[in-house]
Coordinates of C-alpha atoms and ligand atoms in Angstrom, one line a residue:
X584 CA 20.3 -8.8 -20.7
X585 CA 22.4 -9.4 -17.6
X586 CA 22.5 -7.1 -14.6
X587 CA 25.5 -5.0 -13.5
X588 CA 26.0 -3.4 -10.1
X589 CA 28.9 -1.6 -8.5
X590 CA 29.5 0.5 -5.4
X591 CA 32.3 2.5 -3.9
X592 CA 31.8 4.5 -0.6
X593 CA 31.4 4.3 3.1
X594 CA 28.7 1.7 3.4
X595 CA 29.3 -2.0 3.2
X596 CA 29.7 -2.3 -0.6
X597 CA 28.8 -6.0 -0.4
X598 CA 25.4 -5.3 1.0
X599 CA 24.8 -2.4 -1.4
X600 CA 25.7 -4.5 -4.5
X601 CA 23.6 -7.4 -3.3
X602 CA 20.6 -5.0 -2.9
X603 CA 21.3 -3.6 -6.4
X604 CA 21.2 -7.1 -7.9
X605 CA 17.9 -7.7 -6.1
X606 CA 16.5 -4.7 -7.8
X607 CA 17.5 -6.1 -11.2
X608 CA 15.9 -9.5 -10.5
X609 CA 12.8 -8.6 -12.5
X610 CA 14.9 -8.8 -15.7
X611 CA 15.5 -12.6 -15.3
X612 CA 18.9 -14.2 -14.7
X613 CA 20.3 -17.7 -14.0
X614 CA 23.4 -17.1 -11.8
X615 CA 24.9 -14.2 -9.8
X616 CA 28.2 -13.2 -8.4
X617 CA 30.0 -10.5 -6.5
X618 CA 33.7 -9.4 -6.2
X619 CA 35.1 -7.3 -3.4
X620 CA 38.4 -6.4 -1.9
X621 CA 39.5 -7.6 1.5
X622 CA 42.9 -7.8 3.1
X623 CA 44.2 -10.7 1.0
X624 CA 43.1 -9.4 -2.4
X625 CA 40.0 -9.8 -4.6
X626 CA 37.4 -12.1 -3.2
X627 CA 34.8 -13.6 -5.7
X628 CA 31.6 -15.3 -4.6
X629 CA 29.3 -16.7 -7.2
X630 CA 26.5 -19.2 -7.6
X631 CA 24.2 -20.6 -10.3
X632 CA 20.5 -20.2 -9.6
X633 CA 18.6 -17.6 -7.7
X634 CA 20.2 -14.6 -5.9
X635 CA 19.3 -16.3 -2.6
X636 CA 22.0 -19.0 -3.4
X637 CA 24.6 -16.2 -3.6
X638 CA 23.1 -14.8 -0.4
X639 CA 23.6 -18.1 1.4
X640 CA 27.2 -18.1 0.3
X641 CA 27.7 -14.6 1.5
X642 CA 26.1 -15.5 4.8
X643 CA 28.7 -18.2 5.3
X644 CA 31.5 -15.6 4.9
X645 CA 30.3 -12.3 6.3
X646 CA 32.7 -9.5 5.3
X647 CA 32.8 -5.8 5.0
X648 CA 34.5 -3.5 2.5
X649 CA 34.0 -0.2 0.6
X650 CA 34.2 -1.4 -3.0
X651 CA 32.4 -4.2 -4.7
X652 CA 31.0 -5.1 -8.1
X653 CA 28.2 -7.6 -8.8
X654 CA 26.5 -9.3 -11.7
X655 CA 23.4 -11.3 -12.5
X656 CA 24.0 -13.4 -15.6
X657 CA 21.6 -14.5 -18.3
X658 CA 23.7 -17.1 -20.0
X659 CA 24.8 -16.7 -23.6
X660 CA 28.3 -18.3 -23.9
X661 CA 28.3 -21.4 -21.7
X662 CA 25.5 -22.7 -19.5
X663 CA 24.3 -21.3 -16.3
X664 CA 26.9 -22.8 -13.9
X665 CA 28.9 -21.6 -10.9
X666 CA 32.0 -21.4 -13.0
X667 CA 30.5 -19.4 -15.9
X668 CA 28.9 -16.9 -13.5
X669 CA 30.6 -13.5 -13.3
X670 CA 32.9 -11.9 -12.0
X671 CA 35.9 -13.5 -13.8
X672 CA 39.5 -13.1 -12.9
X673 CA 42.4 -12.4 -15.3
X674 CA 45.4 -14.8 -15.5
X675 CA 47.1 -13.2 -12.5
X676 CA 44.0 -12.6 -10.3
X677 CA 44.9 -8.9 -10.3
X678 CA 41.6 -7.8 -11.9
X679 CA 38.0 -9.0 -11.7
X680 CA 35.5 -8.2 -14.5
X681 CA 31.8 -8.3 -15.0
X682 CA 30.3 -7.9 -18.5
X683 CA 27.1 -7.6 -20.4
X684 CA 26.9 -8.2 -24.1
X685 CA 28.8 -10.4 -26.5
X686 CA 32.5 -10.3 -27.4
X687 CA 32.3 -11.5 -31.0
X688 CA 36.0 -12.3 -31.5
X689 CA 36.5 -14.1 -28.2
X690 CA 37.4 -17.4 -29.8
X691 CA 40.2 -15.9 -31.9
X692 CA 41.5 -14.0 -28.8
X693 CA 41.2 -17.1 -26.6
X694 CA 43.2 -19.2 -29.1
X695 CA 46.0 -16.6 -29.1
X696 CA 46.0 -16.3 -25.3
X697 CA 46.1 -20.1 -24.9
X698 CA 49.2 -20.1 -27.1
X699 CA 50.7 -17.6 -24.7
X700 CA 50.0 -20.0 -21.8
X701 CA 46.8 -18.6 -20.4
X702 CA 44.4 -21.1 -18.9
X703 CA 40.6 -20.6 -18.8
X704 CA 38.2 -21.9 -16.2
X705 CA 34.9 -21.0 -17.8
X706 CA 33.4 -21.2 -21.3
X707 CA 32.5 -17.5 -21.3
X708 CA 33.6 -14.7 -23.6
X709 CA 33.9 -12.5 -20.5
X710 CA 36.8 -14.5 -19.1
X711 CA 38.6 -13.8 -22.3
X712 CA 38.0 -10.1 -21.9
X713 CA 39.4 -10.4 -18.4
X714 CA 42.6 -12.0 -19.6
X715 CA 43.0 -9.4 -22.4
X716 CA 42.7 -6.5 -19.9
X717 CA 44.7 -8.4 -17.3
X718 CA 47.6 -8.9 -19.8
X719 CA 47.7 -5.1 -20.4
X720 CA 47.5 -4.4 -16.7
X721 CA 50.4 -6.6 -16.0
X722 CA 52.6 -4.1 -17.9
X723 CA 52.2 -1.7 -15.0
X724 CA 49.8 0.9 -16.6
X725 CA 46.9 2.3 -14.5
X726 CA 43.7 0.3 -14.7
X727 CA 41.9 2.7 -17.0
X728 CA 44.8 2.6 -19.5
X729 CA 44.7 -1.2 -19.3
X730 CA 41.0 -1.2 -20.1
X731 CA 41.5 1.4 -22.9
X732 CA 44.1 -0.9 -24.5
X733 CA 42.2 -4.0 -23.8
X734 CA 38.9 -2.9 -25.4
X735 CA 40.8 -1.9 -28.6
X736 CA 41.2 -5.7 -29.1
X737 CA 37.6 -6.6 -28.5
X738 CA 34.9 -6.7 -31.1
X739 CA 31.2 -6.8 -30.2
X740 CA 28.9 -5.3 -27.7
X741 CA 29.9 -4.8 -24.1
X742 CA 29.4 -3.0 -20.9
X743 CA 32.5 -3.9 -18.8
X744 CA 33.2 -3.1 -15.2
X745 CA 36.6 -3.8 -13.8
X746 CA 38.2 -3.7 -10.4
X747 CA 41.8 -4.4 -9.4
X748 CA 43.9 -5.5 -6.4
X749 CA 46.7 -3.0 -7.1
X750 CA 44.3 0.1 -7.2
X751 CA 41.8 -0.6 -4.4
X752 CA 40.0 2.7 -4.6
X753 CA 38.9 2.6 -8.1
X754 CA 36.3 0.9 -10.4
X755 CA 36.7 1.4 -14.2
X756 CA 33.9 1.0 -16.6
X757 CA 33.5 1.1 -20.4
X758 CA 30.7 0.5 -22.8
X759 CA 30.0 -0.2 -26.4
X760 CA 26.4 -0.8 -27.4
X761 CA 25.3 -2.2 -24.0
X762 CA 23.9 0.2 -21.5
X763 CA 25.7 1.4 -18.4
X764 CA 24.7 4.1 -16.0
X765 CA 26.6 5.7 -13.1
X766 CA 25.0 7.0 -9.9
X767 CA 26.4 10.1 -8.3
X768 CA 26.1 10.1 -4.6
X769 CA 27.3 12.0 -1.5
X770 CA 30.8 10.5 -0.7
X771 CA 29.8 7.4 -2.7
X772 CA 29.3 6.5 -6.3
X773 CA 27.6 3.6 -8.0
X774 CA 27.3 1.8 -11.3
X775 CA 24.5 -0.3 -12.9
X776 CA 23.2 -1.6 -16.1
X777 CA 19.8 -0.1 -15.3
X778 CA 18.4 2.8 -13.4
X779 CA 16.3 0.9 -10.9
X780 CA 19.5 -0.4 -9.2
X781 CA 20.6 3.2 -8.5
X782 CA 17.3 4.8 -7.3
X783 CA 17.5 4.0 -3.6
X784 CA 20.9 5.6 -3.4
X785 CA 20.8 8.5 -5.8
X786 CA 18.6 10.1 -8.4
X787 CA 21.6 11.9 -10.0
X788 CA 22.9 9.8 -12.8
X789 CA 25.3 9.9 -15.7
X790 CA 24.5 7.8 -18.8
X791 CA 27.8 6.5 -20.1
X792 CA 28.2 7.3 -23.8
X793 CA 29.5 4.8 -26.3
X794 CA 33.3 4.1 -26.0
X795 CA 33.7 6.3 -23.0
X796 CA 35.8 5.1 -20.1
X797 CA 34.7 6.0 -16.6
X798 CA 37.0 6.0 -13.6
X799 CA 34.9 5.8 -10.5
X800 CA 36.3 6.6 -7.1
X801 CA 34.5 7.4 -3.8
X802 CA 34.6 11.2 -4.4
X803 CA 34.8 11.5 -8.2
X804 CA 33.8 10.2 -11.6
X805 CA 36.2 11.0 -14.5
X806 CA 35.3 10.3 -18.1
X807 CA 37.9 9.8 -20.8
X808 CA 37.8 8.9 -24.5
X809 CA 39.7 6.2 -26.4
X810 CA 42.8 8.4 -26.5
X811 CA 42.7 9.3 -22.8
X812 CA 41.3 12.8 -23.3
X813 CA 39.0 13.9 -20.5
X814 CA 35.3 14.4 -21.4
X815 CA 32.7 16.5 -19.7
X816 CA 30.4 14.9 -17.1
X817 CA 26.7 15.4 -17.7
X818 CA 24.5 14.6 -14.8
X819 CA 20.8 14.1 -15.1
X820 CA 18.2 14.1 -12.3
X821 CA 15.8 11.2 -12.6
X822 CA 12.1 11.6 -11.4
X823 CA 10.9 8.1 -12.4
X824 CA 9.5 5.9 -9.7
X825 CA 11.0 2.3 -9.5
X826 CA 8.2 0.7 -11.5
X827 CA 8.7 3.1 -14.4
X828 CA 12.5 2.7 -14.1
X829 CA 12.2 -1.1 -14.5
X830 CA 10.5 -0.6 -17.8
X831 CA 13.2 1.9 -18.9
X832 CA 10.7 4.7 -18.7
X833 CA 8.2 2.9 -21.0
X834 CA 4.7 2.3 -19.8
X835 CA 4.9 -1.5 -20.3
X836 CA 7.5 -4.1 -20.8
X837 CA 5.9 -5.0 -24.1
X838 CA 6.6 -1.5 -25.5
X839 CA 10.1 -1.6 -24.1
X840 CA 10.7 -4.9 -25.8
X841 CA 9.3 -3.7 -29.1
X842 CA 11.8 -0.8 -28.9
X843 CA 14.6 -3.2 -28.1
X844 CA 14.3 -4.9 -31.4
X845 CA 16.9 -2.9 -33.3
X846 CA 19.5 -3.9 -30.7
X847 CA 18.2 -7.5 -30.6
X848 CA 18.5 -7.7 -34.4
X849 CA 22.2 -6.7 -34.0
X850 CA 22.7 -9.1 -31.1
X851 CA 21.3 -12.1 -33.1
X852 CA 24.0 -11.8 -35.7
X853 CA 26.8 -10.7 -33.3
X854 CA 29.8 -13.0 -33.9
X855 CA 27.9 -15.0 -36.5
X856 CA 28.7 -13.1 -39.7
X857 CA 32.3 -12.4 -40.5
X858 CA 33.7 -9.4 -42.4
X859 CA 33.4 -11.2 -45.8
X860 CA 29.8 -12.1 -45.2
X861 CA 30.4 -15.7 -44.3
X862 CA 28.0 -17.3 -41.7
X863 CA 29.8 -18.6 -38.7
X864 CA 27.8 -21.4 -37.2
X865 CA 30.5 -24.0 -37.5
X866 CA 30.7 -24.5 -33.8
X867 CA 27.1 -25.6 -33.6
X868 CA 27.3 -27.8 -36.6
X869 CA 30.7 -29.4 -36.4
X870 CA 30.4 -33.0 -37.9
X871 CA 26.9 -32.3 -39.1
X872 CA 26.3 -33.6 -42.6
X873 CA 23.9 -31.3 -44.3
X874 CA 23.9 -33.3 -47.5
X875 CA 22.1 -36.1 -45.7
X876 CA 19.2 -33.9 -44.8
X877 CA 16.4 -34.1 -47.4
X878 CA 13.5 -32.7 -45.4
X879 CA 12.9 -30.3 -42.4
X880 CA 10.1 -30.5 -39.9
X881 CA 9.6 -27.4 -37.8
X882 CA 7.7 -27.9 -34.6
X883 CA 6.6 -25.1 -32.2
X884 CA 3.7 -23.3 -30.7
X885 CA 2.2 -19.8 -31.2
X886 CA 4.6 -17.1 -32.1
X887 CA 7.4 -19.5 -32.3
X888 CA 5.5 -21.5 -34.9
X889 CA 4.9 -18.3 -36.9
X890 CA 8.6 -17.7 -36.9
X891 CA 8.9 -21.3 -38.2
X892 CA 6.6 -20.6 -41.0
X893 CA 8.8 -17.8 -42.2
X894 CA 11.6 -20.3 -42.2
X895 CA 9.5 -22.8 -44.2
X896 CA 9.0 -20.0 -46.8
X897 CA 12.8 -19.4 -47.0
X898 CA 14.0 -23.0 -46.8
X899 CA 11.8 -23.8 -49.8
X900 CA 12.3 -20.6 -51.8
X901 CA 16.0 -20.2 -51.2
X902 CA 17.2 -23.7 -50.5
X903 CA 14.6 -25.9 -52.3
X904 CA 14.5 -27.9 -49.1
X905 CA 11.0 -29.4 -48.4
X906 CA 9.8 -28.1 -45.1
X907 CA 6.7 -28.8 -43.0
X908 CA 5.5 -26.9 -40.0
X909 CA 3.7 -28.6 -37.1
X910 CA 1.9 -27.4 -34.0
X911 CA 3.8 -29.2 -31.3
X912 CA 0.5 -30.4 -29.7
X913 CA -0.6 -32.0 -33.0
X914 CA 2.8 -33.4 -33.8
X915 CA 3.1 -35.3 -30.5
X916 CA -0.2 -37.1 -30.9
X917 CA -0.4 -37.1 -34.7
X918 CA 1.9 -40.0 -35.6
X919 CA 3.8 -38.0 -38.2
X920 CA 5.7 -39.8 -41.0
X921 CA 9.4 -39.1 -40.2
X922 CA 12.1 -39.8 -42.7
X923 CA 15.4 -40.9 -41.2
X924 CA 17.1 -38.2 -43.3
X925 CA 15.0 -35.4 -41.9
X926 CA 15.9 -32.7 -39.4
X927 CA 13.4 -31.6 -36.7
X928 CA 13.7 -28.0 -35.7
X929 CA 12.2 -26.9 -32.4
X930 CA 11.7 -23.2 -31.9
X931 CA 11.0 -21.9 -28.4
X932 CA 11.6 -18.7 -26.5
X933 CA 11.4 -20.3 -23.1
X934 CA 12.7 -23.7 -24.0
X935 CA 10.2 -25.2 -21.6
X936 CA 7.0 -25.4 -23.5
X937 CA 5.5 -28.8 -22.6
X938 CA 4.1 -29.8 -26.0
X939 CA 7.3 -28.9 -27.8
X940 CA 9.4 -30.7 -25.3
X941 CA 7.2 -33.9 -25.6
X942 CA 7.5 -33.6 -29.4
X943 CA 11.2 -33.3 -29.1
X944 CA 11.4 -36.5 -27.0
X945 CA 9.3 -38.3 -29.5
X946 CA 11.8 -37.3 -32.3
X947 CA 14.7 -38.5 -30.1
X948 CA 13.0 -41.8 -29.5
X949 CA 12.7 -42.2 -33.3
X950 CA 16.4 -41.2 -33.7
X951 CA 15.6 -38.1 -35.8
X952 CA 18.2 -35.4 -35.8
X953 CA 17.1 -32.4 -33.7
X954 CA 18.0 -28.7 -33.6
X955 CA 16.7 -26.2 -31.1
X956 CA 16.3 -22.5 -31.8
X957 CA 16.0 -21.3 -28.2
X958 CA 16.2 -18.0 -26.3
X959 CA 16.7 -19.3 -22.7
X960 CA 20.2 -20.8 -22.3
X961 CA 20.3 -24.1 -20.5
X962 CA 16.5 -24.6 -20.8
X963 CA 15.1 -28.2 -21.3
X964 CA 14.7 -27.9 -25.1
X965 CA 18.2 -26.4 -25.5
X966 CA 19.7 -29.2 -23.4
X967 CA 17.9 -32.0 -25.0
X968 CA 18.3 -31.1 -28.7
X969 CA 21.3 -32.5 -30.5
X970 CA 22.3 -29.0 -31.4
X971 CA 21.0 -25.6 -30.4
X972 CA 21.4 -22.1 -31.7
X973 CA 20.5 -19.4 -29.2
X974 CA 18.6 -16.5 -30.4
X975 CA 20.4 -14.0 -28.1
X976 CA 17.3 -11.8 -27.6
X977 CA 17.7 -11.3 -23.8
X978 CA 15.0 -12.0 -21.3
X979 CA 11.5 -11.3 -22.5
X980 CA 9.1 -10.3 -19.7
X981 CA 5.9 -9.3 -21.5
X982 CA 3.7 -12.4 -22.1
X983 CA 3.1 -11.3 -25.7
X984 CA 6.2 -12.1 -27.6
X985 CA 7.8 -9.4 -29.7
X986 CA 11.6 -9.3 -29.7
X987 CA 11.8 -13.1 -29.3
X988 CA 9.9 -13.4 -32.6
X989 CA 12.2 -11.1 -34.6
X990 CA 15.2 -12.9 -33.0
X991 CA 13.8 -16.3 -34.0
X992 CA 13.2 -15.3 -37.6
X993 CA 16.6 -13.6 -37.8
X994 CA 18.3 -16.8 -36.4
X995 CA 16.4 -18.9 -38.9
X996 CA 17.5 -16.7 -41.8
X997 CA 21.1 -17.1 -40.6
X998 CA 20.6 -20.9 -40.5
X999 CA 19.2 -20.8 -44.1
X1000 CA 22.2 -18.9 -45.3
X1001 CA 24.5 -21.2 -43.4
X1002 CA 23.0 -24.3 -45.1
X1003 CA 23.4 -22.5 -48.5
X1004 CA 27.0 -21.8 -47.7
X1005 CA 27.8 -25.3 -46.6
X1006 CA 26.0 -26.8 -49.7
X1007 CA 27.8 -24.2 -51.9
X1008 CA 24.5 -23.2 -53.6
X1009 CA 25.5 -20.6 -56.2
X1010 CA 22.0 -19.3 -56.5
X1011 CA 21.9 -17.9 -52.9
X1012 CA 23.7 -14.6 -52.5
X1013 CA 24.9 -15.3 -49.0
X1014 CA 27.3 -12.3 -48.5
X1015 CA 24.7 -9.9 -50.0
X1016 CA 21.9 -11.2 -47.7
X1017 CA 24.3 -11.2 -44.8
X1018 CA 25.1 -7.6 -45.4
X1019 CA 21.4 -6.8 -45.4
X1020 CA 21.0 -8.6 -42.1
X1021 CA 23.6 -6.4 -40.6
X1022 CA 21.5 -3.4 -41.6
X1023 CA 18.2 -4.7 -40.2
X1024 CA 18.7 -3.1 -36.8
X1025 CA 19.0 0.4 -38.4
X1026 CA 15.9 -0.2 -40.6
X1027 CA 14.0 -1.4 -37.5
X1028 CA 15.0 1.8 -35.7
X1029 CA 13.6 3.9 -38.6
X1030 CA 10.3 1.9 -38.5
X1031 CA 9.9 2.6 -34.8
X1032 CA 9.8 6.3 -35.8
X1033 CA 6.3 5.5 -37.3
X1034 CA 4.9 5.2 -33.7
X1035 CA 3.2 8.6 -33.6
X1036 CA 1.3 7.7 -36.9
X1037 CA 0.4 4.3 -35.4
X1038 CA -1.0 6.0 -32.3
X1039 CA -3.3 8.2 -34.4
X1040 CA -4.4 5.2 -36.3
X1041 CA -5.0 3.2 -33.1
X1042 CA -7.3 6.0 -31.9
X1043 CA -9.4 5.7 -35.1
X1044 CA -9.6 1.9 -35.2
X1045 CA -9.7 0.8 -31.6
X1046 CA -13.4 0.1 -31.6
X1047 CA -13.3 -2.0 -34.9
X1048 CA -15.3 -5.2 -34.2
X1049 CA -13.0 -7.4 -36.3
X1050 CA -9.6 -7.1 -37.9
X1051 CA -8.3 -9.0 -40.9
X1052 CA -4.6 -9.6 -41.2
X1053 CA -3.5 -10.7 -44.7
X1054 CA -0.6 -10.8 -47.1
X1055 CA 0.9 -13.1 -49.8
X1056 CA 4.2 -15.0 -49.7
X1057 CA 6.3 -14.1 -46.6
X1058 CA 3.8 -11.4 -45.7
X1059 CA 1.1 -14.0 -45.2
X1060 CA 3.1 -15.6 -42.4
X1061 CA 3.9 -12.3 -40.7
X1062 CA 0.1 -11.6 -40.9
X1063 CA -0.5 -14.6 -38.6
X1064 CA 1.8 -13.1 -36.0
X1065 CA 0.3 -9.5 -36.3
X1066 CA -3.1 -11.0 -35.7
X1067 CA -2.0 -13.0 -32.7
X1068 CA -0.6 -9.8 -31.1
X1069 CA -3.9 -8.0 -31.4
X1070 CA -6.0 -10.9 -30.2
X1071 CA -3.7 -11.6 -27.2
X1072 CA -3.5 -8.1 -25.8
X1073 CA -6.4 -6.1 -27.2
X1074 CA -8.9 -9.0 -27.1
X1075 CA -10.3 -8.1 -30.6
X1076 CA -11.3 -11.0 -32.8
X1077 CA -9.2 -11.4 -35.9
X1078 CA -9.2 -13.4 -39.2
X1079 CA -5.8 -14.1 -40.6
X1080 CA -5.1 -15.9 -43.8
X1081 CA -3.2 -15.6 -47.1
X1082 CA -4.9 -12.8 -49.1
X1083 CA -5.7 -15.3 -51.8
X1084 CA -7.8 -17.4 -49.4
X1085 CA -10.1 -14.5 -48.5
X1086 CA -12.6 -15.3 -51.3
X1087 CA -12.9 -18.9 -50.1
X1088 CA -14.8 -18.0 -47.1
X1089 CA -13.5 -15.2 -44.8
X1090 CA -14.8 -12.5 -47.1
X1091 CA -18.3 -13.2 -45.8
X1092 CA -17.2 -11.5 -42.5
X1093 CA -16.4 -8.2 -44.1
X1094 CA -18.9 -5.4 -43.5
X1095 CA -18.9 -1.7 -42.5
X1096 CA -16.3 -0.9 -39.8
X1097 CA -14.1 -4.0 -40.3
X1098 CA -10.4 -3.2 -40.5
X1099 CA -8.0 -5.1 -42.8
X1100 CA -4.3 -4.9 -42.3
X1101 CA -2.2 -5.9 -45.3
X1102 CA 1.4 -6.7 -45.3
X1103 CA 2.4 -5.6 -48.8
X1104 CA 6.1 -6.0 -49.1
X1105 CA 6.2 -8.8 -51.7
X1106 CA 6.7 -6.9 -55.0
X1107 CA 6.0 -9.9 -57.2
X1108 CA 2.4 -10.2 -56.1
X1109 CA 1.6 -6.5 -55.7
X1110 CA -1.2 -6.4 -58.3
X1111 CA -2.9 -9.3 -56.6
X1112 CA -2.7 -7.6 -53.2
X1113 CA -4.2 -4.4 -54.6
X1114 CA -7.2 -6.4 -56.0
X1115 CA -7.7 -8.0 -52.5
X1116 CA -7.6 -4.5 -50.9
X1117 CA -10.3 -3.3 -53.3
X1118 CA -12.5 -6.3 -52.5
X1119 CA -12.4 -5.4 -48.9
X1120 CA -13.2 -1.7 -49.5
X1121 CA -16.0 -2.6 -51.8
X1122 CA -17.7 -4.3 -48.9
X1123 CA -17.3 -1.5 -46.4
X1124 CA -13.9 -2.5 -44.9
X1125 CA -11.0 -0.1 -44.3
X1126 CA -7.6 -1.0 -45.5
X1127 CA -4.3 -0.4 -43.7
X1128 CA -1.3 -1.3 -45.9
X1129 CA 2.2 -1.7 -44.6
X1130 CA 4.5 -1.4 -47.6
X1131 CA 7.9 -0.2 -48.7
X1132 CA 8.8 3.4 -49.4
X1133 CA 9.1 3.0 -53.1
X1134 CA 5.6 1.7 -53.5
X1135 CA 3.1 4.2 -54.9
X1136 CA 0.5 1.8 -56.2
X1137 CA -0.5 0.2 -52.8
X1138 CA -0.5 3.7 -51.3
X1139 CA -3.0 5.0 -53.9
X1140 CA -5.4 2.2 -53.0
X1141 CA -5.1 1.8 -49.2
X1142 CA -7.1 4.0 -46.9
X1143 CA -4.0 4.3 -44.6
X1144 CA -0.4 3.4 -45.5
X1145 CA 2.6 2.9 -43.3
X1146 CA 5.9 2.8 -45.1
X1147 CA 9.0 1.0 -44.2
X1148 CA 12.5 1.6 -45.7
X1149 CA 13.2 -0.4 -48.9
X1150 CA 15.5 -3.3 -49.1
X1151 CA 16.5 -5.7 -51.9
X1152 CA 15.1 -8.8 -50.3
X1153 CA 11.3 -9.2 -49.9
X1154 CA 11.5 -11.6 -47.0
X1155 CA 13.5 -9.2 -44.9
X1156 CA 11.1 -6.4 -45.7
X1157 CA 8.3 -8.8 -44.7
X1158 CA 9.9 -9.4 -41.3
X1159 CA 10.1 -5.7 -40.6
X1160 CA 6.4 -5.2 -41.2
X1161 CA 5.8 -6.9 -37.9
X1162 CA 7.0 -3.9 -36.0
X1163 CA 4.1 -1.6 -37.1
X1164 CA 1.7 -4.4 -36.4
X1165 CA 3.1 -4.9 -32.9
X1166 CA 2.8 -1.2 -32.2
X1167 CA -0.7 -1.1 -33.5
X1168 CA -1.7 -4.0 -31.2
X1169 CA 0.0 -2.3 -28.3
X1170 CA -1.6 1.1 -28.8
X1171 CA -5.1 -0.3 -29.4
X1172 CA -4.8 -2.4 -26.2
X1173 CA -3.5 0.6 -24.3
X1174 CA -6.3 3.0 -25.5
X1175 CA -8.9 0.3 -24.7
X1176 CA -7.5 0.0 -21.1
X1177 CA -6.4 -3.7 -21.5
X1178 CA -3.9 -5.4 -19.2
X1179 CA -0.9 -5.4 -21.6
X1180 CA 2.0 -7.3 -20.0
X1181 CA -0.1 -10.0 -18.5
X1182 CA -3.1 -10.5 -20.7
X1183 CA -6.0 -12.4 -19.3
X1184 CA -5.9 -16.2 -19.4
X1185 CA -2.3 -16.4 -20.8
X1186 CA 1.0 -17.3 -19.2
X1187 CA 4.6 -16.6 -20.4
X1188 CA 5.7 -20.2 -20.3
X1189 CA 3.2 -23.0 -21.0
X1190 CA 4.8 -25.8 -19.1
X1191 CA 1.6 -27.9 -19.0
X1192 CA -0.4 -29.5 -21.8
Ligands
F6R1468 C1 2.5 -15.3 -28.1 C2 3.4 -16.2 -27.4 C3 3.2 -17.6 -27.4 C4 4.5 -18.4 -27.4 C5 4.2 -19.9 -27.3 C6 5.4 -20.7 -27.4 O1 2.9 -13.9 -27.9 O2 4.4 -15.7 -26.8 O3 2.4 -17.9 -28.5 O4 5.2 -18.2 -28.6 O5 3.5 -20.2 -26.1 O6 6.3 -20.4 -26.3 P1 7.8 -20.7 -26.4 O7 8.4 -20.0 -27.5 O8 8.4 -20.3 -25.0 O9 7.9 -22.2 -26.7

């Protein structure tokens, strides 16, 4: 997500940290800031917008020092403003903090701190962490001890970097589920969220382990655990070039983003499901009267619309709430019938898609309630919708969407559970489904382990002239997204439809060499899916089935089977089947020599009609 930089040594730390932030620009950000020590204490410079804005501010106050920390922020809590940009001070301006990740319990902590007289300038969770650590530091303990005590009060994912006025020769860092690397130099040491920000200075790095605290000084790095015991320092030498380092060692951003999905699935629900399995979206929906809503219209384009179709399936199945899905481009010119009791949901990764934005403005003119499901904080759709839930997937660089899709579907599932909770629907097992959502990241991780099998399969099928993608129930909607991935990046024609539709026309296209990918996670319709597979095989097609581990029937029939771990809810299994499909599209495209991250004719954000 956001970028972290830090330096201590003989060079001008301000210049080094600015340079490090420049090297992290490719990840996307919406504000940036830097903190350094000078004679009077800690100086913080920060600005919304591009790094050059921060550069201008720095130009107005040229300074030099040997220690600095810097941050490029991709907004999650609070919009992209100067005030919300990092670093943040504690109450006494003794420590300055930068942070990646999400502090789940920041509202509870903030309420307690306000009772104790703390005042907050920003809307961020990071400032709360700064006050928690600052309060510990005020008791006179060393900085690393204050951090150790402070993080014991934080729940969530974080990589935190802290500097202090009282101990000017030291930077302290800690991480839990957000990455942080240290660079070991000659009479200088560095910190960063990603390796590219270290490479011009050193190739010797230390990957900070979970819950480890690093005390970084000019000549040493000391690691300690949560009890203050010293830990061994393992240094690795990095051979990657800068381009490879930007992609985390993966060949393409798309593959990196596919592999980020376990973490993204955890991030989506961070702070939104409590220990009892209740869904916490109250802040978004304060004063919202769900009982007045009798219909939902989901409006989006491409992948985002496919995520919306999964929501339609769920809203109708779980909530019995009539739901329609519209292409934004059709909605805006189609004169749709809109009930005043309806809710219009706009799904968008970028939040800037022109057709979706125009459809949103149309709904607003007609005084229809609007809700955005958006990834980019502060984007037009996020700002203009009455309410917005952010998908918290982090910046997506590859044009073909992968992690944004899983984040959108996860967010919509959370929304469905929230509606069931508010409406007190006894038939929806909210805590049980919520518990399963918490395990989705782990299941996704296991599925990524199928990659070697997918590579072999891709080698066999990469010349197929046509791919079918099919399923029933939720699988039918995931099939649409699987097909889009292959079309977009491997340029192979696809036919995608509910498996039951096949006989009504598309079957005419099946002949020798055609490949059919079936999502087969819906147990209720297994027999029907098996018949559809046989119909394909009888006409010379080859069947790949993606099914659950306990399924022996589908496996017996399919030519190739990929198995995902079992779960109690079919719609969650269905969502997970997208991962092998994404991997298949990626490896077919790679083996065929296609341009993966920037496929021909396509753009990441479609801001024109
Ligand atoms: C496909 C893809 C597109 C987008 C669509 C909407 O991989 O990324 O189909 O989903 O252009 O974009 P957003 O979500 O930014 O509104």
